[in-house]
Amino acid sequence: MLDIPSRVRVHVDALIAAQHDMRIDMGVCDAIERREAAGKPTAMSAPHLPKVAGIDPTVPAPAHTATPLPGIPAAAPETGTPIQDRLAGWVSDLTTLHELTERLARTSTLDEALRELLSAGASLVGARRGMAVLEPADGHGPTATIGLGLAHADLGTIETVPRSATSYGRLLDGLPGGPLPEPRPSVTDDRPSPDRPSPDRPSPDRPSPDRPPHGRPPFDHGAAGAADTPTAAPGAVAVPDLLGDEHLDPRHREVAARLGFAASYAMPLATHGDGRLGAAVWLYDEPAEPDGRRRHLVGLYGQYASEHLARLLELERGRAEIATLTEELLPTRLPRVPGVRLAARQVAGALGGGDWYDALPLPEGALGLAVGSVSGTGPGALAAMGRLRASLRAYAVMEGEDPVAVLSDLELLLRLTEPARSATALFAYAEPLRRRMVLAGAGHAPPLVVGERRTEYVETSLSAPLNMLACWEAPSVDLDVEPGETVLLYTDGLLRRMGGSVDRTFTRLHTAAASVPKADRGDPGAIVDHVLRLVLGTRPREDDAAPGDDEDVVMLAARFE
């Protein structure tokens, strides 16, 4: 055992007791700073030490920067505090990214996704305004420009700047930025170290952002956009001082001064599979640029947003192709027959259903009107709808005066050629000059008559859809129409998209038709628009999640003079 003098033992014990009391009262640093280096402790805070003969039990307080006794180390600070702070910062960043990506995932259209991207990115980089440009590299579209805090006129003013002079324009065109500063590290710890100088104290071999090399603007390719190959997409571009940089395009500085922004940070929107999709740029009111932590966060968010935009872009292109195919299969124009005015509207669903309509002139001034729906969705349903519509036109020309015979022949054809598919249809043989109609339906909703004196459904016989029974047949119905009345034919997709029970759906449709303004009753197109706007534009809150939002809707109106 070591022989330690008693005075040394007393001093060590006193030091430990004093440090313990200091931590309890006010913390180590605060307690030491309040004591004098060589003074006596007060009676309230001084430790009460055991009395030893010939020894003063009161020990001088240790200095803040000096060790009280030679050979005895001072108490070291807690080493876990910086690590805990950093871990807390990482948890906070991950929570923020999770919340923002969850909000982005709930968007279902490109316009909604771009607006959410701008809003979330502005909060991450600390900006107030921004602009997103959707411009796929393959050139197949669609294209869009969305602003945050910018009016439509402001977006037009920004677009007057030469594209190659803007940071987002260089990203869209894949232009190089010239000699650029070295990428700044995208880490959450921005403290300077011997290997990484502080941003405020640039190293000799890396110029300051205020002094760009070779007279070039201080563009900065972030770590998220480092290019491994010459064909890789350029990275993020920061312009911390638009108004003070004399090397920028004069028109760029003029527009920035007019709109009141002084700095920008642009980020590409691209994926490995689809390539460039567009770019987003955020605008600062004062000279500024995001630090390494903010760049890292917005870079991670941008990667997720690009993947989400790529999926929405694929869906949007699919919808556009289906809508184009549907328009090609439907009539390009409606015939003009004396005594009647026609109007039709078609709202295509996202999946591409098989709803259709047709109007064809028949001998002796007659008119054939038809609406129908084929089961299924997608290209197969569209193809079946085209074949069914063409067949009905042929049967209507041969035996249109008997709607029951027309639908019977159509049912036989469907059963022989496509036994696994069913369809609903309604065919009406109209004589406009006599204001008389004969109609028959196969599992279809009844027409609706709208006039000055009445708004009522036509009572048709109940029948099964085509190809649902061994042999379809149902009696026809005669309808006499008054001058100025309009007959509305529609498909089942309208009822399914409205949602709710059957009785409630028919009631809402009847109410919408009865509320057509008197000034619009003379125009069948205005009547159709009014009805669709009411039944599809507003829906009760309990029906917000009703299935059928992707259903096709077709409505055909015939107004008799």
Coordinates of C-alpha atoms in Angstrom, one line a residue:
M1 CA 0.0 0.0 0.0
L2 CA 1.2 3.5 -0.9
D3 CA 2.2 5.7 2.0
I4 CA 0.2 8.9 1.3
P5 CA 0.7 11.8 3.7
S6 CA -2.4 12.8 5.8
R7 CA -2.5 16.3 4.4
V8 CA -2.7 15.0 0.8
R9 CA -5.5 12.6 1.8
V10 CA -7.5 15.4 3.4
H11 CA -7.1 17.6 0.4
V12 CA -8.3 14.9 -1.9
D13 CA -11.3 14.1 0.2
A14 CA -12.2 17.8 0.5
L15 CA -11.9 18.2 -3.3
I16 CA -14.3 15.4 -4.0
A17 CA -16.8 16.6 -1.5
A18 CA -16.6 20.1 -2.8
Q19 CA -17.1 19.0 -6.4
H20 CA -20.1 16.9 -5.3
D21 CA -21.8 19.8 -3.5
M22 CA -21.2 22.0 -6.5
R23 CA -22.9 19.7 -8.9
I24 CA -25.9 19.4 -6.7
D25 CA -26.2 23.2 -6.1
M26 CA -25.6 24.8 -9.5
G27 CA -23.4 22.7 -11.7
V28 CA -19.6 22.3 -11.9
C29 CA -18.8 25.3 -14.1
D30 CA -21.2 27.8 -12.5
A31 CA -20.1 26.8 -9.0
I32 CA -16.4 27.2 -9.7
E33 CA -16.8 30.5 -11.5
R34 CA -18.6 32.0 -8.4
R35 CA -15.7 31.2 -6.1
E36 CA -12.4 33.1 -5.8
A37 CA -9.2 31.3 -6.5
A38 CA -7.7 31.8 -3.0
G39 CA -10.6 32.9 -0.9
K40 CA -12.5 31.3 1.9
P41 CA -15.9 29.6 1.0
T42 CA -19.0 31.1 2.6
A43 CA -20.6 29.3 5.5
M44 CA -23.6 28.4 3.5
S45 CA -21.8 26.6 0.7
A46 CA -18.5 25.5 2.4
P47 CA -18.2 21.7 3.0
H48 CA -18.0 20.7 6.7
L49 CA -14.8 18.6 6.9
P50 CA -13.6 16.5 9.8
K51 CA -11.3 18.3 12.1
V52 CA -7.8 16.9 12.3
A53 CA -5.2 18.1 14.8
G54 CA -2.8 20.7 13.4
I55 CA -4.6 20.9 10.0
D56 CA -7.0 23.6 8.7
P57 CA -10.0 21.6 7.4
T58 CA -11.0 24.4 5.1
V59 CA -9.6 23.7 1.6
P60 CA -9.2 26.6 -0.9
A61 CA -11.5 26.3 -3.9
P62 CA -9.8 25.0 -7.0
A63 CA -9.3 27.5 -9.9
H64 CA -11.3 27.0 -13.1
T65 CA -8.3 26.5 -15.3
A66 CA -5.7 25.1 -12.9
T67 CA -5.2 21.8 -11.1
P68 CA -5.4 22.4 -7.3
L69 CA -2.6 20.0 -6.4
P70 CA 0.3 18.8 -8.5
G71 CA -0.2 15.3 -9.9
I72 CA -3.9 15.2 -9.3
P73 CA -6.0 15.7 -12.5
A74 CA -9.0 18.0 -12.6
A75 CA -12.5 16.7 -13.2
A76 CA -13.1 16.1 -17.0
P77 CA -16.3 17.3 -18.7
E78 CA -18.9 14.7 -19.6
T79 CA -17.8 13.3 -22.9
G80 CA -21.3 12.0 -23.9
T81 CA -23.0 15.4 -24.2
P82 CA -21.9 16.2 -27.8
I83 CA -22.8 12.7 -28.9
Q84 CA -26.3 13.0 -27.3
D85 CA -26.8 16.4 -29.0
R86 CA -25.8 15.0 -32.4
L87 CA -28.1 11.9 -31.9
A88 CA -31.0 14.2 -30.9
G89 CA -30.4 16.3 -34.1
W90 CA -30.4 13.2 -36.2
V91 CA -33.6 12.0 -34.7
S92 CA -35.2 15.4 -35.2
D93 CA -34.1 15.4 -38.9
L94 CA -35.4 11.9 -39.5
T95 CA -38.8 12.8 -37.9
T96 CA -39.0 15.9 -40.1
L97 CA -38.2 13.9 -43.3
H98 CA -40.7 11.3 -42.3
E99 CA -43.5 13.8 -41.9
L100 CA -42.7 15.6 -45.1
T101 CA -42.5 12.4 -47.2
E102 CA -45.8 11.2 -45.7
R103 CA -47.5 14.4 -46.9
L104 CA -45.9 14.0 -50.3
A105 CA -47.0 10.4 -50.6
R106 CA -50.6 11.5 -50.1
T107 CA -50.6 13.6 -53.3
S108 CA -52.2 11.9 -56.3
T109 CA -51.6 14.4 -59.1
L110 CA -48.5 16.0 -60.5
D111 CA -49.8 19.5 -59.7
E112 CA -50.4 18.6 -56.0
A113 CA -47.0 16.8 -55.8
L114 CA -45.1 19.8 -57.2
R115 CA -46.8 22.2 -54.8
E116 CA -46.1 20.0 -51.8
L117 CA -42.5 19.7 -53.0
L118 CA -42.0 23.4 -53.1
S119 CA -43.6 24.0 -49.7
A120 CA -41.6 21.2 -48.0
G121 CA -38.3 22.3 -49.7
A122 CA -38.8 25.9 -48.7
S123 CA -39.1 24.8 -45.0
L124 CA -36.0 22.7 -45.3
V125 CA -33.7 25.3 -47.0
G126 CA -35.2 28.3 -45.1
A127 CA -36.6 30.1 -48.1
R128 CA -40.0 31.8 -48.6
R129 CA -40.6 31.5 -52.3
G130 CA -39.8 29.1 -55.1
M131 CA -40.6 27.6 -58.5
A132 CA -40.8 24.1 -59.8
V133 CA -40.5 23.2 -63.5
L134 CA -41.6 19.8 -64.7
E135 CA -39.9 19.0 -68.0
P136 CA -39.1 15.3 -68.6
A137 CA -35.9 14.7 -70.6
D138 CA -37.6 12.3 -73.1
G139 CA -39.8 15.2 -74.4
H140 CA -43.0 13.2 -74.1
G141 CA -44.5 15.6 -71.5
P142 CA -46.4 16.7 -69.7
T143 CA -44.8 20.0 -68.8
A144 CA -45.7 22.3 -66.0
T145 CA -44.4 25.3 -64.1
I146 CA -45.6 25.8 -60.5
G147 CA -44.8 28.8 -58.2
L148 CA -44.7 29.2 -54.5
G149 CA -45.4 32.8 -53.4
L150 CA -45.1 33.9 -57.0
A151 CA -48.0 35.1 -59.1
H152 CA -48.5 33.9 -62.7
A153 CA -47.1 37.2 -63.9
D154 CA -44.0 36.7 -61.7
L155 CA -43.4 33.3 -63.3
G156 CA -43.6 34.9 -66.7
T157 CA -41.1 37.6 -65.7
I158 CA -38.7 35.0 -64.5
E159 CA -39.0 33.1 -67.8
T160 CA -37.9 36.2 -69.7
V161 CA -34.4 35.6 -68.3
P162 CA -32.2 33.7 -70.8
R163 CA -32.5 30.0 -69.8
S164 CA -28.8 29.4 -69.8
A165 CA -28.3 32.3 -67.3
T166 CA -30.5 30.7 -64.6
S167 CA -29.5 28.0 -62.2
Y168 CA -32.6 25.9 -62.8
G169 CA -32.2 26.4 -66.6
R170 CA -28.7 25.0 -66.5
L171 CA -30.0 22.0 -64.6
L172 CA -32.8 21.4 -67.1
D173 CA -30.4 21.7 -70.1
G174 CA -27.6 19.7 -68.4
L175 CA -25.2 22.6 -68.9
P176 CA -21.9 22.6 -66.9
G177 CA -21.4 25.3 -64.4
G178 CA -17.8 26.0 -65.3
P179 CA -15.0 26.0 -62.7
L180 CA -16.8 25.6 -59.5
P181 CA -15.9 25.6 -55.8
E182 CA -15.2 22.2 -54.2
P183 CA -18.3 20.5 -52.9
R184 CA -19.0 21.4 -49.3
P185 CA -19.6 18.4 -47.0
S186 CA -23.2 17.6 -46.4
V187 CA -23.0 16.7 -42.8
T188 CA -24.9 17.8 -39.7
D189 CA -21.7 18.8 -37.9
D190 CA -20.4 22.1 -39.3
R191 CA -17.8 22.7 -36.7
P192 CA -14.3 23.5 -38.2
S193 CA -11.6 21.0 -37.9
P194 CA -7.9 20.9 -39.0
D195 CA -9.0 18.9 -42.1
R196 CA -12.2 21.0 -42.8
P197 CA -11.8 24.7 -42.5
S198 CA -14.7 26.8 -41.3
P199 CA -16.9 28.3 -44.0
D200 CA -16.1 31.8 -42.6
R201 CA -12.3 31.0 -42.9
P202 CA -11.7 29.4 -46.3
S203 CA -8.6 27.4 -46.8
P204 CA -5.9 28.7 -49.2
D205 CA -6.6 26.0 -51.8
R206 CA -10.4 26.6 -51.7
P207 CA -11.7 30.1 -52.5
S208 CA -14.4 31.8 -50.5
P209 CA -18.0 32.0 -51.8
D210 CA -17.5 35.8 -51.9
R211 CA -14.5 35.4 -54.1
P212 CA -15.3 32.8 -56.8
P213 CA -12.4 31.4 -58.9
H214 CA -11.7 32.6 -62.3
G215 CA -14.4 35.3 -62.1
R216 CA -17.2 32.8 -62.3
P217 CA -20.4 33.0 -60.3
P218 CA -20.4 31.2 -57.0
F219 CA -22.3 28.1 -58.1
D220 CA -21.9 25.2 -55.7
H221 CA -22.5 21.6 -56.7
G222 CA -23.7 19.9 -53.6
A223 CA -22.7 16.4 -52.5
A224 CA -26.1 15.1 -53.5
G225 CA -25.3 15.9 -57.1
A226 CA -21.7 14.9 -57.5
A227 CA -21.3 13.5 -61.0
D228 CA -19.4 10.2 -61.3
T229 CA -19.6 10.2 -65.1
P230 CA -19.7 12.9 -67.8
T231 CA -23.3 12.1 -68.5
A232 CA -24.5 12.3 -64.9
A233 CA -27.1 14.9 -64.0
P234 CA -25.6 18.1 -62.5
G235 CA -26.0 18.6 -58.8
A236 CA -27.6 21.4 -56.8
V237 CA -26.6 25.0 -57.6
A238 CA -26.5 27.8 -55.0
V239 CA -26.2 31.4 -55.9
P240 CA -25.8 33.2 -52.5
D241 CA -25.8 36.8 -53.8
L242 CA -27.7 37.5 -57.1
L243 CA -27.6 41.3 -56.9
G244 CA -24.0 41.6 -55.9
D245 CA -22.6 39.2 -58.4
E246 CA -21.4 41.1 -61.4
H247 CA -20.7 38.0 -63.5
L248 CA -24.4 37.1 -63.7
D249 CA -26.6 38.0 -66.7
P250 CA -27.8 41.6 -66.3
R251 CA -31.3 40.6 -67.1
H252 CA -31.1 38.0 -64.3
R253 CA -30.1 40.7 -61.8
E254 CA -32.8 43.1 -63.1
V255 CA -35.6 40.5 -62.7
A256 CA -34.3 39.6 -59.2
A257 CA -34.3 43.2 -58.1
R258 CA -37.8 43.7 -59.5
L259 CA -39.3 40.7 -57.8
G260 CA -37.4 41.2 -54.6
F261 CA -35.2 38.1 -54.2
A262 CA -31.5 38.2 -53.6
A263 CA -30.3 34.5 -53.6
S264 CA -31.4 31.2 -55.0
Y265 CA -30.8 27.5 -54.4
A266 CA -31.7 25.1 -57.3
M267 CA -32.0 21.3 -57.1
P268 CA -32.5 18.8 -59.9
L269 CA -35.4 16.4 -60.0
A270 CA -34.1 13.2 -61.6
T271 CA -34.1 9.4 -61.1
H272 CA -31.8 6.7 -62.3
G273 CA -34.4 5.0 -64.4
D274 CA -36.3 8.0 -65.9
G275 CA -33.5 10.5 -66.0
R276 CA -34.2 14.2 -65.7
L277 CA -37.8 15.1 -64.7
G278 CA -37.4 18.8 -63.9
A279 CA -35.9 21.2 -61.4
A280 CA -36.9 23.1 -58.3
V281 CA -35.5 26.5 -57.2
W282 CA -36.0 28.3 -54.0
L283 CA -35.6 32.1 -53.7
Y284 CA -34.3 34.1 -50.7
D285 CA -35.3 37.6 -49.8
E286 CA -31.7 38.4 -48.6
P287 CA -28.3 37.1 -49.7
A288 CA -28.1 33.6 -48.1
E289 CA -27.5 29.9 -48.8
P290 CA -28.4 26.8 -46.9
D291 CA -25.8 25.2 -44.7
G292 CA -24.5 21.7 -45.1
R293 CA -27.2 20.1 -42.9
R294 CA -30.0 21.8 -44.8
R295 CA -28.5 20.7 -48.1
H296 CA -28.3 17.2 -46.9
L297 CA -31.9 17.1 -45.8
V298 CA -33.3 18.7 -48.9
G299 CA -31.2 16.4 -51.0
L300 CA -32.7 13.3 -49.3
Y301 CA -36.1 14.7 -49.7
G302 CA -35.5 15.5 -53.4
Q303 CA -34.5 11.9 -54.1
Y304 CA -37.8 10.7 -52.7
A305 CA -39.8 13.4 -54.4
S306 CA -38.2 12.5 -57.7
E307 CA -39.2 8.9 -57.4
H308 CA -42.8 9.9 -56.4
L309 CA -43.0 12.3 -59.4
A310 CA -41.8 9.6 -61.7
R311 CA -44.6 7.3 -60.6
L312 CA -47.2 10.1 -61.0
L313 CA -45.8 11.0 -64.4
E314 CA -46.2 7.4 -65.6
L315 CA -49.8 7.4 -64.3
E316 CA -50.6 10.7 -66.0
R317 CA -49.2 9.5 -69.3
G318 CA -51.3 6.3 -69.0
R319 CA -54.5 8.4 -68.3
A320 CA -53.7 10.6 -71.3
E321 CA -53.3 7.7 -73.6
I322 CA -56.5 6.1 -72.4
A323 CA -58.4 9.4 -72.8
T324 CA -57.0 9.8 -76.3
L325 CA -58.0 6.2 -77.3
T326 CA -61.5 6.8 -75.8
E327 CA -62.0 10.0 -77.8
E328 CA -61.0 8.2 -81.0
L329 CA -63.6 5.4 -80.3
L330 CA -66.4 7.8 -79.6
P331 CA -68.2 10.0 -82.2
T332 CA -66.1 12.9 -83.4
R333 CA -69.2 15.0 -84.0
L334 CA -73.0 14.7 -83.5
P335 CA -75.4 14.7 -86.5
R336 CA -77.7 17.6 -87.3
V337 CA -81.3 16.4 -87.6
P338 CA -84.2 18.8 -88.0
G339 CA -86.4 19.1 -85.0
V340 CA -83.8 18.1 -82.3
R341 CA -80.6 19.5 -80.9
L342 CA -77.9 17.2 -79.4
A343 CA -75.1 17.6 -76.9
A344 CA -72.9 15.0 -75.2
R345 CA -70.2 15.0 -72.5
Q346 CA -67.8 12.3 -71.6
V347 CA -65.6 12.2 -68.4
A348 CA -62.9 9.6 -68.7
G349 CA -61.9 7.6 -65.6
A350 CA -58.3 7.0 -64.6
L351 CA -58.5 3.3 -65.5
G352 CA -60.3 3.6 -68.7
G353 CA -63.8 2.1 -68.6
G354 CA -66.0 1.1 -71.4
D355 CA -68.8 3.7 -71.3
W356 CA -69.9 5.0 -74.7
Y357 CA -72.6 6.9 -76.5
D358 CA -73.7 7.2 -80.1
A359 CA -76.1 9.2 -82.3
L360 CA -76.7 8.3 -85.9
P361 CA -79.2 9.6 -88.5
L362 CA -81.6 7.0 -89.8
P363 CA -83.9 6.9 -92.9
E364 CA -87.0 9.1 -93.1
G365 CA -85.6 11.8 -90.8
A366 CA -85.3 9.5 -87.8
L367 CA -82.5 9.5 -85.2
G368 CA -80.9 6.6 -83.3
L369 CA -79.6 7.4 -79.8
A370 CA -77.6 4.9 -77.7
V371 CA -75.6 4.8 -74.5
G372 CA -73.9 1.8 -72.9
S373 CA -71.2 0.4 -70.7
V374 CA -69.0 -2.6 -71.1
S375 CA -67.7 -4.5 -68.0
G376 CA -64.1 -4.2 -67.1
T377 CA -61.5 -1.5 -67.4
G378 CA -58.3 -0.8 -69.4
P379 CA -57.5 -1.3 -73.0
G380 CA -59.5 -4.6 -73.2
A381 CA -62.7 -2.9 -72.1
L382 CA -62.0 0.0 -74.6
A383 CA -61.6 -2.4 -77.5
A384 CA -64.8 -4.3 -76.5
M385 CA -66.6 -1.0 -76.3
G386 CA -65.5 -0.1 -79.8
R387 CA -66.7 -3.4 -81.3
L388 CA -70.0 -3.2 -79.5
R389 CA -70.7 0.3 -80.6
A390 CA -69.9 -0.5 -84.2
S391 CA -72.1 -3.6 -84.1
L392 CA -75.0 -1.6 -82.7
R393 CA -74.7 1.0 -85.5
A394 CA -75.1 -1.8 -88.0
Y395 CA -78.1 -3.3 -86.3
A396 CA -79.7 0.2 -85.9
V397 CA -79.5 0.9 -89.6
M398 CA -81.1 -2.4 -90.5
E399 CA -83.9 -2.6 -87.8
G400 CA -83.7 0.6 -85.9
E401 CA -87.5 1.0 -85.7
D402 CA -87.6 -1.9 -83.2
P403 CA -85.1 -1.2 -80.3
V404 CA -85.8 -4.6 -78.8
A405 CA -84.6 -6.4 -82.0
V406 CA -81.5 -4.2 -82.0
L407 CA -80.5 -5.1 -78.4
S408 CA -81.5 -8.8 -79.0
D409 CA -79.0 -9.0 -81.9
L410 CA -76.4 -7.2 -79.9
E411 CA -76.8 -9.7 -77.0
L412 CA -76.4 -12.7 -79.4
L413 CA -73.3 -11.2 -80.9
L414 CA -71.8 -10.5 -77.4
R415 CA -72.6 -14.1 -76.2
L416 CA -71.0 -15.7 -79.2
T417 CA -67.9 -13.5 -79.5
E418 CA -67.1 -12.5 -75.9
P419 CA -68.9 -15.0 -73.6
A420 CA -67.0 -13.8 -70.5
R421 CA -68.0 -10.1 -70.9
S422 CA -71.3 -8.4 -70.0
A423 CA -72.6 -5.0 -71.0
T424 CA -75.5 -2.6 -70.4
A425 CA -77.1 -0.6 -73.2
L426 CA -80.1 1.6 -74.0
F427 CA -81.2 2.3 -77.5
A428 CA -83.9 4.8 -78.5
Y429 CA -85.5 5.3 -81.9
A430 CA -86.6 9.0 -82.2
E431 CA -88.8 10.8 -84.7
P432 CA -88.0 14.5 -84.0
L433 CA -90.7 16.0 -86.1
R434 CA -93.3 13.9 -84.3
R435 CA -91.6 14.4 -81.0
R436 CA -91.9 10.6 -80.3
M437 CA -89.4 8.1 -79.0
V438 CA -89.4 4.3 -78.7
L439 CA -86.7 2.9 -76.4
A440 CA -85.5 -0.3 -74.8
G441 CA -82.9 -0.9 -72.2
A442 CA -80.8 -3.9 -71.1
G443 CA -79.9 -3.4 -67.4
H444 CA -79.6 0.3 -67.9
A445 CA -80.7 3.3 -65.8
P446 CA -83.9 5.1 -67.0
P447 CA -83.7 8.3 -69.0
L448 CA -84.6 11.6 -67.4
V449 CA -87.0 14.2 -69.0
V450 CA -86.3 17.8 -68.2
G451 CA -88.9 20.5 -69.2
E452 CA -90.7 23.6 -68.0
R453 CA -93.6 21.6 -66.6
R454 CA -92.0 18.3 -65.5
T455 CA -88.7 16.7 -64.5
E456 CA -89.2 13.0 -64.2
Y457 CA -87.7 9.6 -65.0
V458 CA -89.1 7.5 -67.9
E459 CA -90.6 4.3 -66.6
T460 CA -88.8 1.5 -68.4
S461 CA -89.1 -2.2 -67.7
L462 CA -86.5 -3.9 -65.6
S463 CA -84.2 -6.2 -67.5
A464 CA -80.9 -8.0 -67.0
P465 CA -77.7 -6.7 -68.7
L466 CA -76.6 -8.2 -72.0
N467 CA -75.0 -11.7 -71.8
M468 CA -76.3 -12.3 -68.3
L469 CA -79.2 -14.6 -69.3
A470 CA -79.5 -17.3 -71.9
C471 CA -81.8 -15.1 -74.0
W472 CA -82.4 -11.4 -73.5
E473 CA -85.7 -9.8 -74.3
A474 CA -87.7 -7.0 -72.7
P475 CA -90.6 -4.8 -74.0
S476 CA -90.0 -1.4 -75.4
V477 CA -91.5 1.9 -74.0
D478 CA -93.1 4.7 -76.0
L479 CA -92.4 8.3 -74.9
D480 CA -94.1 11.5 -76.2
V481 CA -92.0 14.6 -75.7
E482 CA -93.4 18.2 -75.4
P483 CA -91.8 21.0 -77.3
G484 CA -88.8 22.4 -75.4
E485 CA -88.2 19.3 -73.3
T486 CA -84.8 17.6 -73.1
V487 CA -84.3 13.8 -72.7
L488 CA -81.1 12.9 -70.8
L489 CA -79.4 9.5 -71.4
Y490 CA -76.5 8.6 -69.1
T491 CA -74.4 5.6 -68.2
D492 CA -74.2 3.8 -64.9
G493 CA -70.8 5.3 -64.3
L494 CA -72.5 8.6 -63.3
L495 CA -74.4 6.9 -60.6
R496 CA -71.4 5.0 -59.2
R497 CA -69.2 8.1 -59.2
M498 CA -71.9 10.0 -57.2
G499 CA -71.8 7.3 -54.5
G500 CA -74.4 6.6 -51.8
S501 CA -77.5 4.5 -52.0
V502 CA -79.4 4.0 -55.2
D503 CA -82.5 6.0 -54.0
R504 CA -80.3 8.8 -52.8
T505 CA -78.4 8.9 -56.1
F506 CA -81.5 9.1 -58.2
T507 CA -82.8 11.8 -56.0
R508 CA -79.7 13.9 -56.3
L509 CA -79.7 13.5 -60.1
H510 CA -83.4 14.5 -60.2
T511 CA -82.8 17.6 -58.0
A512 CA -79.8 18.7 -60.2
A513 CA -81.9 18.4 -63.4
A514 CA -84.8 20.3 -61.9
S515 CA -82.6 23.1 -60.8
V516 CA -81.4 24.0 -64.3
P517 CA -81.8 27.8 -64.7
K518 CA -84.6 28.9 -67.1
A519 CA -82.1 30.7 -69.3
D520 CA -80.1 27.5 -69.9
R521 CA -83.0 25.2 -70.7
G522 CA -82.9 26.1 -74.4
D523 CA -79.3 24.8 -74.7
P524 CA -78.8 21.0 -74.2
G525 CA -75.1 21.5 -73.7
A526 CA -75.7 24.0 -70.8
I527 CA -78.2 21.5 -69.3
V528 CA -75.6 18.7 -69.3
D529 CA -72.9 21.0 -67.9
H530 CA -75.2 22.2 -65.1
V531 CA -76.2 18.7 -64.1
L532 CA -72.7 17.2 -64.1
R533 CA -71.3 20.2 -62.2
L534 CA -73.8 19.7 -59.4
V535 CA -73.6 15.9 -59.1
L536 CA -69.9 15.5 -59.6
G537 CA -68.6 18.8 -58.3
T538 CA -70.1 18.5 -54.8
R539 CA -70.5 15.4 -52.7
P540 CA -71.7 14.9 -49.1
R541 CA -68.9 14.5 -46.6
E542 CA -69.8 10.9 -45.8
D543 CA -69.4 10.0 -49.4
D544 CA -65.9 11.4 -49.8
A545 CA -64.3 7.9 -49.9
A546 CA -67.0 6.4 -52.1
P547 CA -65.6 3.9 -54.6
G548 CA -66.2 4.9 -58.2
D549 CA -64.1 8.1 -58.6
D550 CA -62.3 6.4 -61.5
E551 CA -65.5 5.5 -63.3
D552 CA -66.3 6.7 -66.8
V553 CA -69.2 9.1 -67.1
V554 CA -71.2 9.7 -70.3
M555 CA -74.3 11.8 -70.8
L556 CA -76.2 12.4 -74.0
A557 CA -78.9 15.1 -74.2
A558 CA -81.6 15.5 -77.0
R559 CA -83.7 18.7 -76.9
F560 CA -86.8 18.6 -79.0
E561 CA -88.0 21.8 -80.7

